[in-house]
Amino acid sequence: WLPERAQDLQTCDFWAAQLDGEDPAIGARRVQPETDRAGDVVVTVSVADADVSARLVTSSVPTPHLLAVAAARTLTRWRQHRGQDPRPPLLALETHGRADGIVADADTSDTVGLLTAIYPLRVQSSQDLAAIPGDGIDYGLLRYLRPDTGSRLRGYREPQLLLNFLGRIHVGLDGGVLRPDRTLLAGVSPLPEPELAVRHELTIVAAVLGTSDAPVLAAQWRTLPDILSADDVVILQSLWQESLREVVS
């Protein structure tokens, strides 16, 4: 049904409008997927404080929406810090890709393996995420499964910041094995292949860890050190924490 859906979609203008316009470099250079490889990526972790984490997961606004707004505000503040134009920031948002609700009779609950969708969005408020066509999967269909729209969308550069929210990872009954531990998040990159092309200048992978009584938002930061230095990442993480506090206040 995916190729058929791609042919029927009328949302290419929406996605082109997201990608169109200025997107000033956030680092020392733009990423080069032809030569930049995941094996060179540096990974660090930041952890939100308990109050912010609790407010995030109990908010009436979906956590992914709040995180997207926080990422956008982080990017805006970073550009202000660099003396750049802080126009509505362009993000790449990665989701689980199980958009069962847009296709009748589709049920991916018993599928094995990772389903994912990545789409571009200029974010100013959580309302921007409510306007996304087709739960975000339409962008990939138009770009990869339809020649006319694919040619148009490939003419734009990728967003520089990718945000991926993994959701809430619960602790098992024994307090352990069903969640990644913070040391693992801090010390090991889950990038699957050292020769995988790097397509974004900065990737933030966030997850809510811990129990329902004590949730902790952890975020893994992935970048190439000649694009964003260690000092740059420290500043960005500080701006992220500031933005998180702001979106839950």
mmCIF file of C-alpha atoms in Angstrom:
data_model
loop_
_atom_site.group_PDB
_atom_site.id
_atom_site.type_symbol
_atom_site.label_atom_id
_atom_site.label_comp_id
_atom_site.label_asym_id
_atom_site.label_seq_id
_atom_site.Cartn_x
_atom_site.Cartn_y
_atom_site.Cartn_z
ATOM 1 C CA TRP A 1 0.000 0.000 0.000
ATOM 2 C CA LEU A 2 2.965 2.394 0.463
ATOM 3 C CA PRO A 3 3.658 3.015 -3.256
ATOM 4 C CA GLU A 4 -0.046 3.553 -3.864
ATOM 5 C CA ARG A 5 -0.278 6.009 -0.974
ATOM 6 C CA ALA A 6 2.768 7.891 -2.274
ATOM 7 C CA GLN A 7 1.097 8.426 -5.644
ATOM 8 C CA ASP A 8 -2.037 9.847 -4.012
ATOM 9 C CA LEU A 9 -0.330 12.278 -1.638
ATOM 10 C CA GLN A 10 -0.774 16.015 -2.152
ATOM 11 C CA THR A 11 1.515 17.198 0.662
ATOM 12 C CA CYS A 12 4.810 17.787 -1.143
ATOM 13 C CA ASP A 13 4.345 21.564 -0.873
ATOM 14 C CA PHE A 14 4.100 21.258 2.911
ATOM 15 C CA TRP A 15 7.397 19.376 3.175
ATOM 16 C CA ALA A 16 9.165 21.615 0.674
ATOM 17 C CA ALA A 17 8.089 24.639 2.719
ATOM 18 C CA GLN A 18 9.761 23.132 5.790
ATOM 19 C CA LEU A 19 13.062 22.597 3.988
ATOM 20 C CA ASP A 20 13.032 25.871 2.074
ATOM 21 C CA GLY A 21 14.752 28.943 3.499
ATOM 22 C CA GLU A 22 17.905 29.731 5.412
ATOM 23 C CA ASP A 23 19.416 27.196 7.802
ATOM 24 C CA PRO A 24 22.697 28.745 9.045
ATOM 25 C CA ALA A 25 25.479 26.302 9.906
ATOM 26 C CA ILE A 26 25.398 25.304 13.563
ATOM 27 C CA GLY A 27 29.011 24.139 13.580
ATOM 28 C CA ALA A 28 32.420 24.721 12.050
ATOM 29 C CA ARG A 29 31.355 23.020 8.807
ATOM 30 C CA ARG A 30 28.436 21.217 7.228
ATOM 31 C CA VAL A 31 28.314 17.442 7.393
ATOM 32 C CA GLN A 32 29.460 15.515 4.317
ATOM 33 C CA PRO A 33 27.653 12.147 4.125
ATOM 34 C CA GLU A 34 29.994 11.034 1.344
ATOM 35 C CA THR A 35 32.982 11.040 3.724
ATOM 36 C CA ASP A 36 31.770 11.529 7.331
ATOM 37 C CA ARG A 37 31.381 8.232 9.170
ATOM 38 C CA ALA A 38 29.699 7.146 12.389
ATOM 39 C CA GLY A 39 32.932 5.652 13.689
ATOM 40 C CA ASP A 40 34.246 9.189 14.229
ATOM 41 C CA VAL A 41 31.204 10.419 16.154
ATOM 42 C CA VAL A 42 31.703 11.525 19.766
ATOM 43 C CA VAL A 43 28.918 10.600 22.195
ATOM 44 C CA THR A 44 28.088 12.356 25.478
ATOM 45 C CA VAL A 45 25.046 12.289 27.775
ATOM 46 C CA SER A 46 23.065 14.927 29.632
ATOM 47 C CA VAL A 47 20.440 14.245 32.301
ATOM 48 C CA ALA A 48 17.568 16.536 33.242
ATOM 49 C CA ASP A 49 16.854 17.170 36.899
ATOM 50 C CA ALA A 50 14.099 15.273 38.672
ATOM 51 C CA ASP A 51 11.559 18.100 38.709
ATOM 52 C CA VAL A 52 11.874 18.802 34.980
ATOM 53 C CA SER A 53 11.703 15.090 34.163
ATOM 54 C CA ALA A 54 8.551 14.628 36.241
ATOM 55 C CA ARG A 55 6.879 17.657 34.672
ATOM 56 C CA LEU A 56 7.695 16.399 31.177
ATOM 57 C CA VAL A 57 6.030 13.030 31.631
ATOM 58 C CA THR A 58 2.967 14.387 33.452
ATOM 59 C CA SER A 59 2.274 17.312 31.123
ATOM 60 C CA SER A 60 -0.941 17.414 29.102
ATOM 61 C CA VAL A 61 1.249 18.110 26.062
ATOM 62 C CA PRO A 62 2.818 14.930 24.601
ATOM 63 C CA THR A 63 6.444 14.496 25.645
ATOM 64 C CA PRO A 64 7.723 14.279 22.027
ATOM 65 C CA HIS A 65 6.119 17.656 21.298
ATOM 66 C CA LEU A 66 7.722 19.270 24.346
ATOM 67 C CA LEU A 67 11.127 17.856 23.434
ATOM 68 C CA ALA A 68 10.828 19.119 19.867
ATOM 69 C CA VAL A 69 10.021 22.617 21.117
ATOM 70 C CA ALA A 70 12.938 22.418 23.573
ATOM 71 C CA ALA A 71 15.280 21.342 20.773
ATOM 72 C CA ALA A 72 14.061 24.212 18.600
ATOM 73 C CA ARG A 73 14.605 26.727 21.391
ATOM 74 C CA THR A 74 18.045 25.270 22.038
ATOM 75 C CA LEU A 75 18.941 25.797 18.398
ATOM 76 C CA THR A 76 17.541 29.345 18.443
ATOM 77 C CA ARG A 77 19.564 30.236 21.540
ATOM 78 C CA TRP A 78 22.670 28.651 20.026
ATOM 79 C CA ARG A 79 22.315 30.748 16.903
ATOM 80 C CA GLN A 80 21.821 33.879 18.979
ATOM 81 C CA HIS A 81 25.014 32.943 20.845
ATOM 82 C CA ARG A 82 26.775 32.733 17.467
ATOM 83 C CA GLY A 83 25.273 35.984 16.173
ATOM 84 C CA GLN A 84 23.185 34.196 13.528
ATOM 85 C CA ASP A 85 19.644 34.664 12.286
ATOM 86 C CA PRO A 86 17.344 32.919 14.825
ATOM 87 C CA ARG A 87 14.533 32.263 12.339
ATOM 88 C CA PRO A 88 12.227 29.272 13.009
ATOM 89 C CA PRO A 89 14.710 26.393 13.317
ATOM 90 C CA LEU A 90 14.617 23.381 11.032
ATOM 91 C CA LEU A 91 14.712 20.008 12.786
ATOM 92 C CA ALA A 92 14.695 16.414 11.624
ATOM 93 C CA LEU A 93 12.335 14.429 13.839
ATOM 94 C CA GLU A 94 12.664 10.655 14.067
ATOM 95 C CA THR A 95 9.657 8.652 15.213
ATOM 96 C CA HIS A 96 8.785 4.984 15.609
ATOM 97 C CA GLY A 97 7.157 4.847 12.160
ATOM 98 C CA ARG A 98 4.214 2.691 13.263
ATOM 99 C CA ALA A 99 1.541 4.981 11.825
ATOM 100 C CA ASP A 100 -1.247 2.399 12.005
ATOM 101 C CA GLY A 101 -3.916 5.080 12.352
ATOM 102 C CA ILE A 102 -3.526 6.448 8.824
ATOM 103 C CA VAL A 103 -4.071 3.140 7.049
ATOM 104 C CA ALA A 104 -7.220 1.097 7.540
ATOM 105 C CA ASP A 105 -6.685 -2.414 8.926
ATOM 106 C CA ALA A 106 -2.941 -1.899 9.445
ATOM 107 C CA ASP A 107 -1.535 -3.365 12.670
ATOM 108 C CA THR A 108 2.236 -3.348 13.213
ATOM 109 C CA SER A 109 2.096 -4.415 16.867
ATOM 110 C CA ASP A 110 3.341 -7.930 16.073
ATOM 111 C CA THR A 111 6.138 -6.902 13.713
ATOM 112 C CA VAL A 112 9.740 -7.659 14.642
ATOM 113 C CA GLY A 113 12.482 -5.076 14.290
ATOM 114 C CA LEU A 114 12.706 -1.321 14.104
ATOM 115 C CA LEU A 115 10.269 0.764 12.096
ATOM 116 C CA THR A 116 11.241 4.409 11.849
ATOM 117 C CA ALA A 117 10.296 7.602 10.059
ATOM 118 C CA ILE A 118 12.371 10.785 9.756
ATOM 119 C CA TYR A 119 10.865 14.024 8.546
ATOM 120 C CA PRO A 120 11.790 17.747 8.520
ATOM 121 C CA LEU A 121 9.863 20.378 10.442
ATOM 122 C CA ARG A 122 10.337 24.026 11.315
ATOM 123 C CA VAL A 123 9.268 24.221 14.945
ATOM 124 C CA GLN A 124 8.129 27.215 16.961
ATOM 125 C CA SER A 125 5.433 25.688 19.166
ATOM 126 C CA SER A 126 3.841 22.334 19.926
ATOM 127 C CA GLN A 127 0.999 23.249 17.557
ATOM 128 C CA ASP A 128 3.412 22.853 14.648
ATOM 129 C CA LEU A 129 3.660 19.134 15.414
ATOM 130 C CA ALA A 130 -0.116 18.752 15.391
ATOM 131 C CA ALA A 131 -0.132 19.944 11.764
ATOM 132 C CA ILE A 132 2.153 17.183 10.454
ATOM 133 C CA PRO A 133 0.493 15.267 7.580
ATOM 134 C CA GLY A 134 0.297 11.490 7.792
ATOM 135 C CA ASP A 135 2.090 11.107 11.138
ATOM 136 C CA GLY A 136 5.307 12.097 9.376
ATOM 137 C CA ILE A 137 5.616 9.015 7.177
ATOM 138 C CA ASP A 138 4.355 10.916 4.129
ATOM 139 C CA TYR A 139 7.679 12.727 3.760
ATOM 140 C CA GLY A 140 9.593 9.490 3.265
ATOM 141 C CA LEU A 141 7.007 8.183 0.829
ATOM 142 C CA LEU A 142 7.222 11.334 -1.277
ATOM 143 C CA ARG A 143 10.999 11.454 -1.177
ATOM 144 C CA TYR A 144 11.827 7.809 -1.817
ATOM 145 C CA LEU A 145 8.836 6.195 -3.541
ATOM 146 C CA ARG A 146 7.759 8.817 -6.052
ATOM 147 C CA PRO A 147 10.163 10.158 -8.712
ATOM 148 C CA ASP A 148 8.650 13.604 -9.274
ATOM 149 C CA THR A 149 8.357 14.634 -5.633
ATOM 150 C CA GLY A 150 11.550 12.786 -4.722
ATOM 151 C CA SER A 151 13.538 14.870 -7.175
ATOM 152 C CA ARG A 152 12.113 18.049 -5.701
ATOM 153 C CA LEU A 153 12.707 17.154 -2.050
ATOM 154 C CA ARG A 154 16.234 15.853 -2.644
ATOM 155 C CA GLY A 155 17.132 19.314 -3.912
ATOM 156 C CA TYR A 156 17.173 20.600 -0.327
ATOM 157 C CA ARG A 157 19.830 20.013 2.324
ATOM 158 C CA GLU A 158 19.030 17.806 5.294
ATOM 159 C CA PRO A 159 18.220 19.464 8.636
ATOM 160 C CA GLN A 160 21.283 19.812 10.835
ATOM 161 C CA LEU A 161 19.751 18.648 14.124
ATOM 162 C CA LEU A 162 18.047 15.260 14.403
ATOM 163 C CA LEU A 163 15.896 14.587 17.481
ATOM 164 C CA ASN A 164 14.875 11.021 18.280
ATOM 165 C CA PHE A 165 12.716 10.331 21.337
ATOM 166 C CA LEU A 166 12.791 6.646 22.245
ATOM 167 C CA GLY A 167 9.939 6.944 24.713
ATOM 168 C CA ARG A 168 9.741 5.690 28.248
ATOM 169 C CA ILE A 169 11.946 2.733 29.119
ATOM 170 C CA HIS A 170 10.644 1.048 32.241
ATOM 171 C CA VAL A 171 12.638 -0.759 34.891
ATOM 172 C CA GLY A 172 12.007 -4.492 35.129
ATOM 173 C CA LEU A 173 10.667 -6.205 38.242
ATOM 174 C CA ASP A 174 14.211 -6.998 39.333
ATOM 175 C CA GLY A 175 15.154 -3.335 38.919
ATOM 176 C CA GLY A 176 17.478 -3.966 36.035
ATOM 177 C CA VAL A 177 17.609 -5.662 32.714
ATOM 178 C CA LEU A 178 14.745 -4.024 30.844
ATOM 179 C CA ARG A 179 16.325 -0.593 30.688
ATOM 180 C CA PRO A 180 19.673 0.774 29.474
ATOM 181 C CA ASP A 181 21.765 2.026 32.335
ATOM 182 C CA ARG A 182 23.187 5.539 32.397
ATOM 183 C CA THR A 183 26.774 4.307 32.269
ATOM 184 C CA LEU A 184 25.992 2.430 29.068
ATOM 185 C CA LEU A 185 24.345 5.518 27.588
ATOM 186 C CA ALA A 186 27.361 7.629 28.513
ATOM 187 C CA GLY A 187 30.094 5.244 27.423
ATOM 188 C CA VAL A 188 28.895 3.313 24.407
ATOM 189 C CA SER A 189 27.612 4.569 21.090
ATOM 190 C CA PRO A 190 24.688 2.474 19.824
ATOM 191 C CA LEU A 191 25.504 3.483 16.258
ATOM 192 C CA PRO A 192 25.145 0.237 14.347
ATOM 193 C CA GLU A 193 28.017 0.513 11.883
ATOM 194 C CA PRO A 194 31.246 2.551 12.015
ATOM 195 C CA GLU A 195 31.062 3.045 8.240
ATOM 196 C CA LEU A 196 27.507 4.388 8.367
ATOM 197 C CA ALA A 197 27.249 7.830 6.763
ATOM 198 C CA VAL A 198 26.656 10.750 9.123
ATOM 199 C CA ARG A 199 23.769 12.849 7.804
ATOM 200 C CA HIS A 200 23.207 15.390 10.580
ATOM 201 C CA GLU A 201 25.580 17.767 12.331
ATOM 202 C CA LEU A 202 24.040 16.940 15.716
ATOM 203 C CA THR A 203 21.831 14.072 16.849
ATOM 204 C CA ILE A 204 19.987 14.085 20.170
ATOM 205 C CA VAL A 205 18.581 10.721 21.278
ATOM 206 C CA ALA A 206 16.347 11.153 24.331
ATOM 207 C CA ALA A 207 14.632 8.625 26.581
ATOM 208 C CA VAL A 208 12.823 8.640 29.903
ATOM 209 C CA LEU A 209 14.530 6.154 32.208
ATOM 210 C CA GLY A 210 13.682 4.891 35.675
ATOM 211 C CA THR A 211 10.446 4.072 37.429
ATOM 212 C CA SER A 212 7.124 5.884 37.162
ATOM 213 C CA ASP A 213 7.810 7.351 40.613
ATOM 214 C CA ALA A 214 11.244 8.659 39.662
ATOM 215 C CA PRO A 215 11.508 9.305 35.909
ATOM 216 C CA VAL A 216 14.741 10.703 34.499
ATOM 217 C CA LEU A 217 15.085 12.254 31.054
ATOM 218 C CA ALA A 218 18.463 11.323 29.593
ATOM 219 C CA ALA A 219 19.716 12.618 26.261
ATOM 220 C CA GLN A 220 22.581 11.236 24.227
ATOM 221 C CA TRP A 221 24.415 13.781 22.063
ATOM 222 C CA ARG A 222 26.220 12.622 18.929
ATOM 223 C CA THR A 223 28.411 14.852 16.794
ATOM 224 C CA LEU A 224 31.690 14.961 14.917
ATOM 225 C CA PRO A 225 34.352 16.830 16.922
ATOM 226 C CA ASP A 226 35.469 18.954 13.975
ATOM 227 C CA ILE A 227 31.888 20.179 13.531
ATOM 228 C CA LEU A 228 30.996 20.827 17.176
ATOM 229 C CA SER A 229 33.775 20.871 19.757
ATOM 230 C CA ALA A 230 33.478 19.510 23.289
ATOM 231 C CA ASP A 231 33.044 23.092 24.541
ATOM 232 C CA ASP A 232 30.301 23.675 21.964
ATOM 233 C CA VAL A 233 28.429 20.594 23.165
ATOM 234 C CA VAL A 234 28.685 21.713 26.802
ATOM 235 C CA ILE A 235 27.083 25.038 25.874
ATOM 236 C CA LEU A 236 24.391 23.329 23.799
ATOM 237 C CA GLN A 237 23.576 20.963 26.650
ATOM 238 C CA SER A 238 23.255 23.919 29.023
ATOM 239 C CA LEU A 239 20.894 25.632 26.565
ATOM 240 C CA TRP A 240 18.934 22.360 26.283
ATOM 241 C CA GLN A 241 18.460 22.204 30.056
ATOM 242 C CA GLU A 242 17.343 25.847 30.065
ATOM 243 C CA SER A 243 14.881 25.157 27.256
ATOM 244 C CA LEU A 244 13.507 22.055 28.988
ATOM 245 C CA ARG A 245 12.822 24.055 32.137
ATOM 246 C CA GLU A 246 11.082 26.676 30.030
ATOM 247 C CA VAL A 247 8.742 24.309 28.157
ATOM 248 C CA VAL A 248 7.490 22.672 31.366
ATOM 249 C CA SER A 249 7.090 25.879 33.364
#
